[in-house]
Coordinates of C-alpha atoms (C1' of nucleotides) in Angstrom, one line a residue:
Chain A
M1 CA 82.9 95.0 96.2
T2 CA 83.7 91.9 94.1
T3 CA 85.9 93.9 91.8
I4 CA 87.7 92.0 89.1
T5 CA 91.3 93.0 89.4
T6 CA 94.0 92.3 86.8
F7 CA 97.5 91.8 88.0
D8 CA 100.8 93.1 86.7
R9 CA 103.1 90.2 85.8
S10 CA 106.2 92.3 85.4
A11 CA 106.0 94.4 88.5
G12 CA 108.5 92.3 90.3
I13 CA 105.8 90.9 92.5
A14 CA 104.4 87.4 92.0
V15 CA 100.7 87.2 91.3
W16 CA 100.0 85.1 94.3
R17 CA 101.5 87.8 96.5
Q18 CA 99.4 90.5 94.9
I19 CA 96.4 88.4 95.7
M20 CA 97.6 87.9 99.2
E21 CA 97.9 91.6 99.7
T22 CA 94.5 92.3 98.3
L23 CA 92.9 89.8 100.6
K24 CA 94.8 91.1 103.6
A25 CA 93.7 94.7 102.9
E26 CA 90.1 93.5 102.7
I27 CA 90.5 91.5 105.9
V28 CA 92.0 94.5 107.8
S29 CA 89.3 96.9 106.6
G30 CA 86.7 94.5 107.9
A31 CA 85.2 93.2 104.7
F32 CA 84.6 89.7 106.1
E33 CA 83.6 90.6 109.6
K34 CA 80.1 89.1 109.3
D35 CA 80.9 85.5 109.7
R36 CA 84.7 85.9 109.2
R37 CA 84.4 83.4 106.4
L38 CA 86.2 83.8 103.1
P39 CA 84.6 82.9 99.7
P40 CA 85.6 79.5 98.5
E41 CA 88.9 79.2 96.6
S42 CA 87.2 78.6 93.3
E43 CA 85.2 81.8 93.6
L44 CA 88.3 83.8 94.5
A45 CA 90.1 82.3 91.5
A46 CA 87.3 83.4 89.2
R47 CA 87.2 86.8 90.8
F48 CA 90.9 87.4 90.4
G49 CA 91.1 85.7 87.0
V50 CA 93.8 83.3 87.9
N51 CA 94.3 79.6 88.4
R52 CA 93.1 78.1 91.6
H53 CA 96.7 77.0 92.5
T54 CA 97.6 80.7 92.6
V55 CA 94.9 81.5 95.1
R56 CA 95.8 78.6 97.2
R57 CA 99.3 79.8 97.5
A58 CA 98.1 83.3 98.7
I59 CA 95.8 81.6 101.3
A60 CA 98.6 79.4 102.5
A61 CA 100.9 82.4 103.0
L62 CA 98.1 84.2 105.0
T63 CA 97.6 81.1 107.0
S64 CA 101.2 80.8 107.9
E65 CA 101.1 84.4 109.1
G66 CA 98.2 83.6 111.4
I67 CA 95.8 85.9 109.6
L68 CA 93.6 83.1 108.2
R69 CA 92.7 79.7 109.6
A70 CA 91.6 77.0 107.2
D71 CA 89.4 74.3 108.6
Q72 CA 89.1 71.0 106.7
G73 CA 85.9 70.9 104.8
R74 CA 84.4 74.0 106.4
G75 CA 86.2 76.8 104.8
T76 CA 88.7 79.5 105.5
F77 CA 88.2 82.0 108.3
V78 CA 89.7 85.3 109.5
A79 CA 91.8 84.6 112.6
S80 CA 92.9 88.0 114.0
A81 CA 91.8 91.7 114.2
P82 CA 94.1 94.7 114.4
L83 CA 95.2 96.6 117.5
S84 CA 94.5 100.3 117.9
Y85 CA 97.4 102.5 118.9
P86 CA 96.5 106.0 120.0
I87 CA 99.4 108.4 119.3
G88 CA 99.9 111.3 121.7
P89 CA 102.4 113.0 124.0
R90 CA 102.0 110.5 126.8
T91 CA 101.2 107.1 125.4
R92 CA 102.7 103.9 126.8
F93 CA 102.6 100.7 124.9
S94 CA 101.8 98.6 127.9
E95 CA 98.7 100.7 128.9
I96 CA 97.4 100.7 125.3
V97 CA 97.7 97.0 125.0
S98 CA 96.2 96.2 128.4
G99 CA 93.3 98.5 127.7
Q100 CA 92.4 96.3 124.8
D101 CA 92.4 93.1 126.8
R102 CA 95.7 91.9 125.6
S103 CA 98.8 91.3 127.6
P104 CA 101.9 93.3 126.7
S105 CA 105.5 92.5 127.0
G106 CA 108.8 93.9 125.7
R107 CA 112.4 93.0 125.6
L108 CA 115.8 94.3 124.6
I109 CA 116.9 92.6 121.4
G110 CA 120.2 94.3 121.0
S111 CA 122.5 97.2 121.8
E112 CA 125.6 98.5 120.2
I113 CA 127.9 101.4 120.0
E114 CA 128.1 103.0 116.6
E115 CA 129.4 106.2 115.1
A116 CA 126.9 108.9 114.0
D117 CA 126.3 109.0 110.3
A118 CA 125.0 112.1 108.5
L119 CA 121.4 111.4 109.3
L120 CA 121.9 110.7 113.0
A121 CA 124.4 113.5 113.5
H122 CA 121.8 115.9 112.1
Q123 CA 118.9 114.5 114.2
L124 CA 120.8 114.4 117.5
D125 CA 122.8 117.6 116.8
V126 CA 126.2 116.0 117.3
P127 CA 129.4 116.0 115.1
L128 CA 129.7 113.2 112.5
G129 CA 131.4 110.1 114.0
T130 CA 130.2 110.8 117.6
P131 CA 129.8 107.5 119.5
L132 CA 126.2 106.7 119.8
L133 CA 124.4 104.0 121.7
R134 CA 121.9 102.1 119.6
V135 CA 119.2 100.1 121.5
A136 CA 116.8 97.8 119.8
T137 CA 113.6 96.6 121.4
L138 CA 110.7 94.4 120.5
R139 CA 107.2 94.9 121.9
V140 CA 104.7 92.1 121.9
A141 CA 101.0 91.9 122.5
D142 CA 99.5 88.5 123.4
S143 CA 102.8 86.9 122.3
V144 CA 102.3 88.5 118.8
P145 CA 105.2 90.8 117.9
M146 CA 103.9 94.3 117.2
I147 CA 106.7 96.9 117.2
V148 CA 110.5 96.8 116.6
G149 CA 112.0 100.0 117.8
T150 CA 115.5 101.3 117.5
S151 CA 116.7 104.3 119.6
W152 CA 119.9 106.2 119.4
F153 CA 121.4 108.2 122.3
E154 CA 124.7 110.1 122.5
Q155 CA 126.8 107.6 124.3
A156 CA 128.6 110.0 126.5
R157 CA 125.3 111.2 128.0
V158 CA 124.0 107.8 129.0
P159 CA 127.1 105.8 130.1
N160 CA 125.3 103.0 131.9
F161 CA 122.1 102.9 129.9
V162 CA 122.0 99.3 128.9
A163 CA 122.4 97.9 132.4
D164 CA 119.9 100.4 133.8
Y165 CA 117.4 99.6 131.1
A166 CA 117.8 95.9 131.5
E167 CA 117.2 96.3 135.2
S168 CA 114.2 98.5 135.1
G169 CA 112.8 97.6 131.6
S170 CA 111.9 101.3 131.2
I171 CA 113.7 103.9 129.0
T172 CA 112.3 106.7 131.2
A173 CA 113.8 105.1 134.3
A174 CA 117.2 104.5 132.6
L175 CA 117.4 108.1 131.4
K176 CA 116.6 109.3 134.9
K177 CA 119.6 107.3 136.2
A178 CA 121.7 109.1 133.7
G179 CA 120.6 112.4 135.2
I180 CA 117.9 113.2 132.5
D181 CA 114.9 113.7 134.7
D182 CA 112.4 114.8 132.2
Y183 CA 112.1 115.1 128.5
R184 CA 109.5 116.0 125.9
R185 CA 108.7 115.0 122.4
K186 CA 109.5 117.3 119.6
E187 CA 107.7 115.8 116.7
T188 CA 106.8 112.5 115.1
R189 CA 107.0 111.6 111.5
I190 CA 105.0 108.7 110.1
T191 CA 105.6 107.0 106.8
A192 CA 105.1 103.6 105.3
E193 CA 107.7 101.3 103.9
L194 CA 108.2 97.7 102.9
V195 CA 109.6 95.7 105.8
E196 CA 113.3 95.0 105.8
A197 CA 114.6 91.4 106.1
R198 CA 115.7 91.7 109.7
D199 CA 112.5 93.4 110.9
A200 CA 110.5 90.8 109.0
R201 CA 112.1 88.1 111.1
Q202 CA 111.5 89.9 114.4
L203 CA 107.9 90.8 113.6
G204 CA 107.1 87.5 112.0
L205 CA 106.1 89.2 108.7
A206 CA 106.7 88.0 105.2
L207 CA 108.9 90.1 103.1
G208 CA 107.1 92.6 101.0
Q209 CA 104.7 93.5 103.8
P210 CA 104.2 97.2 104.6
V211 CA 105.2 98.6 107.9
L212 CA 104.3 101.9 109.5
V213 CA 107.5 103.7 110.3
V214 CA 107.2 106.2 113.2
E215 CA 110.3 108.4 113.8
S216 CA 110.4 110.6 116.8
L217 CA 112.8 112.9 118.5
N218 CA 112.9 113.6 122.2
L219 CA 114.4 116.7 123.7
D220 CA 115.6 117.4 127.2
M221 CA 114.1 120.3 129.1
A222 CA 116.9 122.6 127.7
G223 CA 115.7 121.7 124.2
R224 CA 118.7 119.5 123.3
P225 CA 118.0 116.3 121.5
I226 CA 118.6 113.2 123.6
Q227 CA 116.8 110.3 121.9
Y228 CA 116.0 109.6 118.3
T229 CA 113.7 106.6 117.8
R230 CA 112.6 104.8 114.7
A231 CA 109.9 102.3 115.3
R232 CA 108.5 99.8 112.8
L233 CA 104.9 98.7 113.3
A234 CA 103.4 95.6 111.7
A235 CA 100.8 97.4 109.6
D236 CA 98.4 94.5 109.3
R237 CA 98.2 94.2 113.1
M238 CA 98.0 97.9 114.1
Q239 CA 96.4 101.2 113.4
L240 CA 97.6 104.5 114.7
V241 CA 94.9 106.7 116.0
V242 CA 95.3 110.5 116.2
D243 CA 92.7 112.4 118.1
G244 CA 91.3 115.2 116.0
G245 CA 93.9 115.2 113.3
G246 CA 93.0 114.6 109.7
V247 CA 94.0 114.9 106.1
Chain B
M1 CA 125.6 102.0 107.9
T2 CA 126.7 99.9 104.9
T3 CA 124.7 97.0 106.1
I4 CA 125.0 93.8 104.1
T5 CA 121.4 92.7 103.5
T6 CA 120.4 89.3 102.2
F7 CA 117.3 88.9 100.2
D8 CA 114.6 86.3 100.4
R9 CA 114.4 84.7 97.0
S10 CA 111.2 82.7 97.6
A11 CA 109.0 85.4 99.1
G12 CA 107.2 86.2 95.8
I13 CA 109.1 89.5 95.6
A14 CA 111.8 90.0 93.0
V15 CA 115.2 90.9 94.4
W16 CA 115.4 94.1 92.3
R17 CA 112.2 95.2 93.9
Q18 CA 113.5 94.5 97.4
I19 CA 116.6 96.5 96.6
M20 CA 114.4 99.3 95.2
E21 CA 112.5 99.5 98.5
T22 CA 115.6 99.5 100.6
L23 CA 117.1 102.3 98.6
K24 CA 113.9 104.3 98.7
A25 CA 113.6 103.9 102.4
E26 CA 117.2 105.2 102.8
I27 CA 116.5 108.1 100.5
V28 CA 113.2 109.1 102.2
S29 CA 114.9 108.9 105.7
G30 CA 117.5 111.3 104.4
A31 CA 120.5 109.1 104.2
F32 CA 121.4 110.7 100.9
E33 CA 120.5 114.4 100.9
K34 CA 119.0 116.0 97.8
D35 CA 121.2 116.3 94.8
R36 CA 123.5 113.9 96.6
R37 CA 125.2 111.1 94.8
L38 CA 124.4 107.5 95.4
P39 CA 127.2 105.0 95.7
P40 CA 128.2 103.6 92.3
E41 CA 126.2 100.6 91.0
S42 CA 129.2 98.2 91.4
E43 CA 129.4 99.2 95.1
L44 CA 125.7 98.8 95.7
A45 CA 125.8 95.4 93.9
A46 CA 128.6 94.3 96.2
R47 CA 126.7 95.6 99.3
F48 CA 123.5 93.8 98.4
G49 CA 125.4 90.7 97.1
V50 CA 123.7 90.7 93.7
N51 CA 124.6 91.3 90.1
R52 CA 125.0 94.8 88.9
H53 CA 122.1 94.3 86.4
T54 CA 119.8 93.7 89.4
V55 CA 120.8 96.9 91.1
R56 CA 120.4 98.7 87.7
R57 CA 116.8 97.5 87.5
A58 CA 116.1 98.9 91.0
I59 CA 117.6 102.2 90.0
A60 CA 115.7 102.2 86.7
A61 CA 112.4 101.8 88.6
L62 CA 113.3 104.6 91.0
T63 CA 114.3 106.8 88.1
S64 CA 111.0 106.2 86.3
E65 CA 109.3 107.3 89.6
G66 CA 111.3 110.5 89.5
I67 CA 113.1 109.7 92.7
L68 CA 116.5 109.2 91.1
R69 CA 118.3 110.6 88.1
A70 CA 121.3 108.8 86.5
D71 CA 123.9 110.7 84.4
Q72 CA 126.2 108.5 82.3
G73 CA 129.7 108.8 83.5
R74 CA 128.8 111.0 86.5
G75 CA 126.7 108.9 88.8
T76 CA 123.2 108.6 90.2
F77 CA 121.6 111.4 92.1
V78 CA 118.6 111.9 94.3
A79 CA 116.0 113.9 92.4
S80 CA 113.2 114.6 94.8
A81 CA 112.7 114.8 98.5
P82 CA 109.4 113.7 100.2
L83 CA 106.7 116.2 101.2
S84 CA 105.9 116.7 104.9
Y85 CA 102.2 116.6 105.8
P86 CA 101.4 118.0 109.2
I87 CA 98.4 116.2 110.6
G88 CA 96.1 118.3 112.8
P89 CA 92.6 119.6 113.2
R90 CA 93.0 122.5 110.8
T91 CA 95.3 121.4 108.0
R92 CA 94.6 122.1 104.3
F93 CA 96.4 120.3 101.6
S94 CA 96.8 123.4 99.5
E95 CA 98.4 125.4 102.3
I96 CA 100.8 122.6 103.2
V97 CA 101.9 122.2 99.6
S98 CA 102.4 125.9 98.9
G99 CA 104.3 126.2 102.1
Q100 CA 106.9 123.8 100.8
D101 CA 107.3 125.7 97.5
R102 CA 105.3 123.4 95.4
S103 CA 102.1 124.1 93.6
P104 CA 99.0 122.2 94.6
S105 CA 96.0 121.2 92.6
G106 CA 93.1 118.8 93.0
R107 CA 90.2 117.4 91.0
L108 CA 87.1 115.2 91.3
I109 CA 87.8 111.8 89.7
G110 CA 84.4 110.3 90.3
S111 CA 81.2 110.3 92.3
E112 CA 78.5 107.6 92.7
I113 CA 75.6 106.7 94.8
E114 CA 76.0 103.4 96.6
E115 CA 74.3 101.6 99.5
A116 CA 75.9 101.5 102.9
D117 CA 77.7 98.3 103.7
A118 CA 78.4 97.1 107.2
L119 CA 81.5 99.2 107.7
L120 CA 80.1 102.4 106.3
A121 CA 76.8 102.0 108.1
H122 CA 78.6 101.7 111.4
Q123 CA 80.9 104.7 110.7
L124 CA 78.2 107.1 109.5
D125 CA 75.6 105.7 112.0
V126 CA 73.0 104.9 109.4
P127 CA 71.0 101.7 108.7
L128 CA 72.5 99.1 106.3
G129 CA 71.6 99.9 102.7
T130 CA 71.1 103.7 103.2
P131 CA 72.0 105.5 100.0
L132 CA 75.4 107.1 100.3
L133 CA 77.2 109.6 98.1
R134 CA 80.7 108.5 97.3
V135 CA 83.1 111.2 96.1
A136 CA 86.7 110.4 94.9
T137 CA 89.3 113.1 94.6
L138 CA 92.9 113.2 93.5
R139 CA 95.3 115.8 95.0
V140 CA 98.5 116.7 93.2
A141 CA 101.7 118.7 94.1
D142 CA 103.8 120.0 91.3
S143 CA 101.9 117.7 88.9
V144 CA 102.9 114.7 91.0
P145 CA 99.9 112.8 92.3
M146 CA 100.0 112.6 96.1
I147 CA 96.7 111.6 97.6
V148 CA 93.6 109.7 96.4
G149 CA 90.7 110.3 98.7
T150 CA 87.3 108.7 98.9
S151 CA 84.6 110.4 101.0
W152 CA 81.2 109.1 101.8
F153 CA 78.2 111.2 102.9
E154 CA 74.6 110.2 103.7
Q155 CA 73.1 111.1 100.3
A156 CA 69.9 112.6 101.8
R157 CA 71.9 115.2 103.7
V158 CA 73.9 116.5 100.8
P159 CA 71.4 116.4 97.8
N160 CA 73.3 118.7 95.5
F161 CA 76.9 118.0 96.7
V162 CA 78.5 117.0 93.4
A163 CA 77.5 120.2 91.5
D164 CA 78.4 122.4 94.5
Y165 CA 81.8 120.7 94.9
A166 CA 82.5 120.9 91.2
E167 CA 81.7 124.6 91.3
S168 CA 83.7 125.6 94.4
G169 CA 86.3 122.9 94.5
S170 CA 85.9 122.8 98.2
I171 CA 84.3 120.2 100.4
T172 CA 83.7 122.7 103.1
A173 CA 81.9 125.1 100.8
A174 CA 79.8 122.3 99.3
L175 CA 78.8 121.2 102.8
K176 CA 77.9 124.7 103.7
K177 CA 75.5 124.8 100.7
A178 CA 73.8 121.7 102.1
G179 CA 73.2 123.6 105.4
I180 CA 76.2 122.1 107.3
D181 CA 77.9 125.2 108.5
D182 CA 80.6 123.7 110.6
Y183 CA 82.0 120.4 111.5
R184 CA 84.8 118.9 113.5
R185 CA 87.1 115.9 113.3
K186 CA 86.4 113.0 115.6
E187 CA 89.5 111.0 115.1
T188 CA 91.9 109.8 112.5
R189 CA 93.2 106.3 112.0
I190 CA 96.4 105.6 110.2
T191 CA 97.6 102.4 108.8
A192 CA 99.7 101.1 105.9
E193 CA 98.7 98.8 103.1
L194 CA 100.0 97.8 99.7
V195 CA 98.5 99.9 97.0
E196 CA 95.4 98.7 95.1
A197 CA 95.5 98.5 91.3
R198 CA 93.2 101.4 90.8
D199 CA 95.0 103.7 93.2
A200 CA 98.3 102.6 91.7
R201 CA 97.2 104.0 88.4
Q202 CA 95.9 107.2 89.9
L203 CA 99.0 107.8 92.0
G204 CA 101.4 106.6 89.4
L205 CA 102.7 104.0 91.7
A206 CA 104.0 100.5 90.8
L207 CA 102.0 97.7 92.3
G208 CA 103.4 96.4 95.5
Q209 CA 104.2 99.9 96.8
P210 CA 103.1 100.8 100.3
V211 CA 100.5 103.5 100.8
L212 CA 99.6 105.3 104.0
V213 CA 95.9 105.0 104.6
V214 CA 94.3 107.8 106.7
E215 CA 90.7 107.2 107.7
S216 CA 88.9 110.1 109.4
L217 CA 85.4 110.8 110.5
N218 CA 83.8 114.3 110.6
L219 CA 80.9 115.1 112.9
D220 CA 78.5 118.0 112.7
M221 CA 78.2 120.3 115.7
A222 CA 75.5 118.1 117.1
G223 CA 77.9 115.2 117.1
R224 CA 76.3 113.3 114.2
P225 CA 78.7 111.8 111.7
I226 CA 78.5 113.4 108.3
Q227 CA 81.6 112.5 106.4
Y228 CA 83.8 109.4 106.4
T229 CA 87.0 109.7 104.4
R230 CA 89.6 107.2 103.5
A231 CA 92.7 108.8 101.9
R232 CA 95.6 106.9 100.3
L233 CA 98.9 108.7 100.3
A234 CA 101.9 107.7 98.2
A235 CA 104.2 106.8 101.1
D236 CA 107.4 107.3 99.1
R237 CA 106.5 110.9 98.4
M238 CA 105.0 111.9 101.8
Q239 CA 105.6 111.8 105.5
L240 CA 102.9 112.5 108.1
V241 CA 104.0 114.8 110.9
V242 CA 102.3 114.7 114.2
D243 CA 103.3 117.4 116.7
G244 CA 104.3 116.0 120.0
G245 CA 102.8 112.5 119.4
G246 CA 105.0 109.5 119.6
V247 CA 105.2 105.7 120.1
Chain C
dA1 C1' 145.1 117.7 74.6
dT2 C1' 145.7 113.0 76.2
dC3 C1' 145.4 109.2 79.2
dG4 C1' 143.5 106.3 82.6
dA5 C1' 140.2 105.5 86.1
dT6 C1' 135.6 105.7 87.2
dT7 C1' 130.8 105.3 86.3
dT8 C1' 126.6 104.5 83.6
dG9 C1' 124.6 102.2 79.4
dT10 C1' 124.0 97.9 76.5
dG11 C1' 124.2 93.2 74.5
dC12 C1' 124.0 88.3 74.8
dG13 C1' 124.0 83.6 76.7
dT14 C1' 122.4 80.7 80.5
dA15 C1' 120.0 79.0 84.4
dT16 C1' 116.1 79.2 87.5
dG17 C1' 111.5 80.6 89.1
dT18 C1' 106.6 81.6 88.1
dA19 C1' 102.0 80.8 86.0
dT20 C1' 99.2 78.7 82.7
dC21 C1' 97.1 74.9 80.3
Chain D
dT1 C1' 101.8 65.5 85.5
dG2 C1' 104.5 67.5 81.8
dA3 C1' 105.0 71.2 78.2
dT4 C1' 105.2 76.0 77.3
dA5 C1' 105.9 81.0 77.8
dC6 C1' 107.7 84.5 80.3
dA7 C1' 110.1 87.1 84.0
dT8 C1' 114.0 87.0 86.9
dA9 C1' 119.0 86.9 88.1
dC10 C1' 123.6 86.0 86.9
dG11 C1' 128.2 86.5 84.4
dC12 C1' 131.0 88.5 81.2
dA13 C1' 132.2 91.9 77.8
dC14 C1' 132.4 96.3 75.9
dA15 C1' 130.8 101.1 74.6
dA16 C1' 130.0 105.9 76.0
dA17 C1' 130.4 109.8 79.1
dT18 C1' 132.9 112.3 82.8
dC19 C1' 136.7 113.8 85.5
dG20 C1' 141.2 114.7 87.2
dA21 C1' 146.2 114.1 86.7

DNA sequence: ATCGATTTGTGCGTATGTATC
DNA sequence: TGATACATACGCACAAATCGA
């Protein structure tokens, strides 16, 4: 591998950060899995063709994210491996996480009434300006934040949602209390973006990190949209797994 | 929406680039429909709390990517919408692209023999150091590069692959010539990374942009791995669509 | 046809951050 | 550690194009 990469100094991204990303991609794809040890800083500096200070700054940033661990005198080691997230019609975060020997938790981090903008009006099939309930959740595995999710519902259809959700901790249960007994997923759209400032704080990511964005729309049994969700996944800590699908 | 976002000035990412990403995310998620006007620079500058020059630089970068188009005196407009890529067992890039009124093309951008490292040996279930054929392809829609793909095969099983592929332009056809009549997808793993320097050149992306990484493994009918593929998709130009799946 | 308001395009001076040597 | 080169961000001013009254 040991490719010598040159860095773009006018791309709006500091060189130390470009090095940080390169290292992170290699870590996630398992390049240092043998002994989980990184090459010494001097070697990395030579490989990237930069000053050793610059490499140190990249390593410091990865350390503060918990991805690397630097031991005095011994070297720098990979600290964490990514979580697999199978994507399907009936997946539950809690089951996925437990199945991989980690302990899940989740909590409500905010809810608010807002008016439907063009995008939400279109997705939920309501007139512009319709009052919507926005619910934000944070899901955590082994006390490491994994997913920030924002869901929108037509407010009139789920009048007591927040209390019901807080009580049960389950969206399904809260919808049931609102008379929506069953629902199904229409489709899911996946893309990648750079993390926004607020999500970066919630997920404990540095700015400029990529997130997987998963947008999904749930319909009730009559085919009417009830819930539009936009989830942001810390890409360095998760992989989506689709059975059979491919590009 | 009109959220006032503050930007981190010590994250190693230029503010203009953070604004560029914010705008791009809003465009991709459909906040401004196609041929729709963006708010004026002065308004965006106020919203982001920065100088107008800084907003202009973000807009300039998006313009050079073909995402925006600015007309003096009139305003700034969205120039292109992202391509939807349904992910499933039987999807072909060419059909997807044609189905969205764009014209697809693809070409071989490199092939090489290399020895299996730990990751590839595990995926293809061969001993470490086994000679592998690595094939790199670039797929393009309307002359805009979309996907860089790298596939690995056990070299001994596909002795004349490169010539066969160059002749037919189809991996399926080239595998057939090697006696592999049919194959099926085992699973697909999706994650997001920041683009590498080489892929950035191929895809015409700026460094620091996120890419969707789709890794998939094909098995022959006996269940033996034959092809491991790692595709990098320009995230600002594509969305993966999974039917029914969700998070 | 003209004017004024709006919006993008351009220039310059200054201060600060980044990376090298 | 300083000195140097360059990119980044700001502030202000003004030119050029567009549009509607």
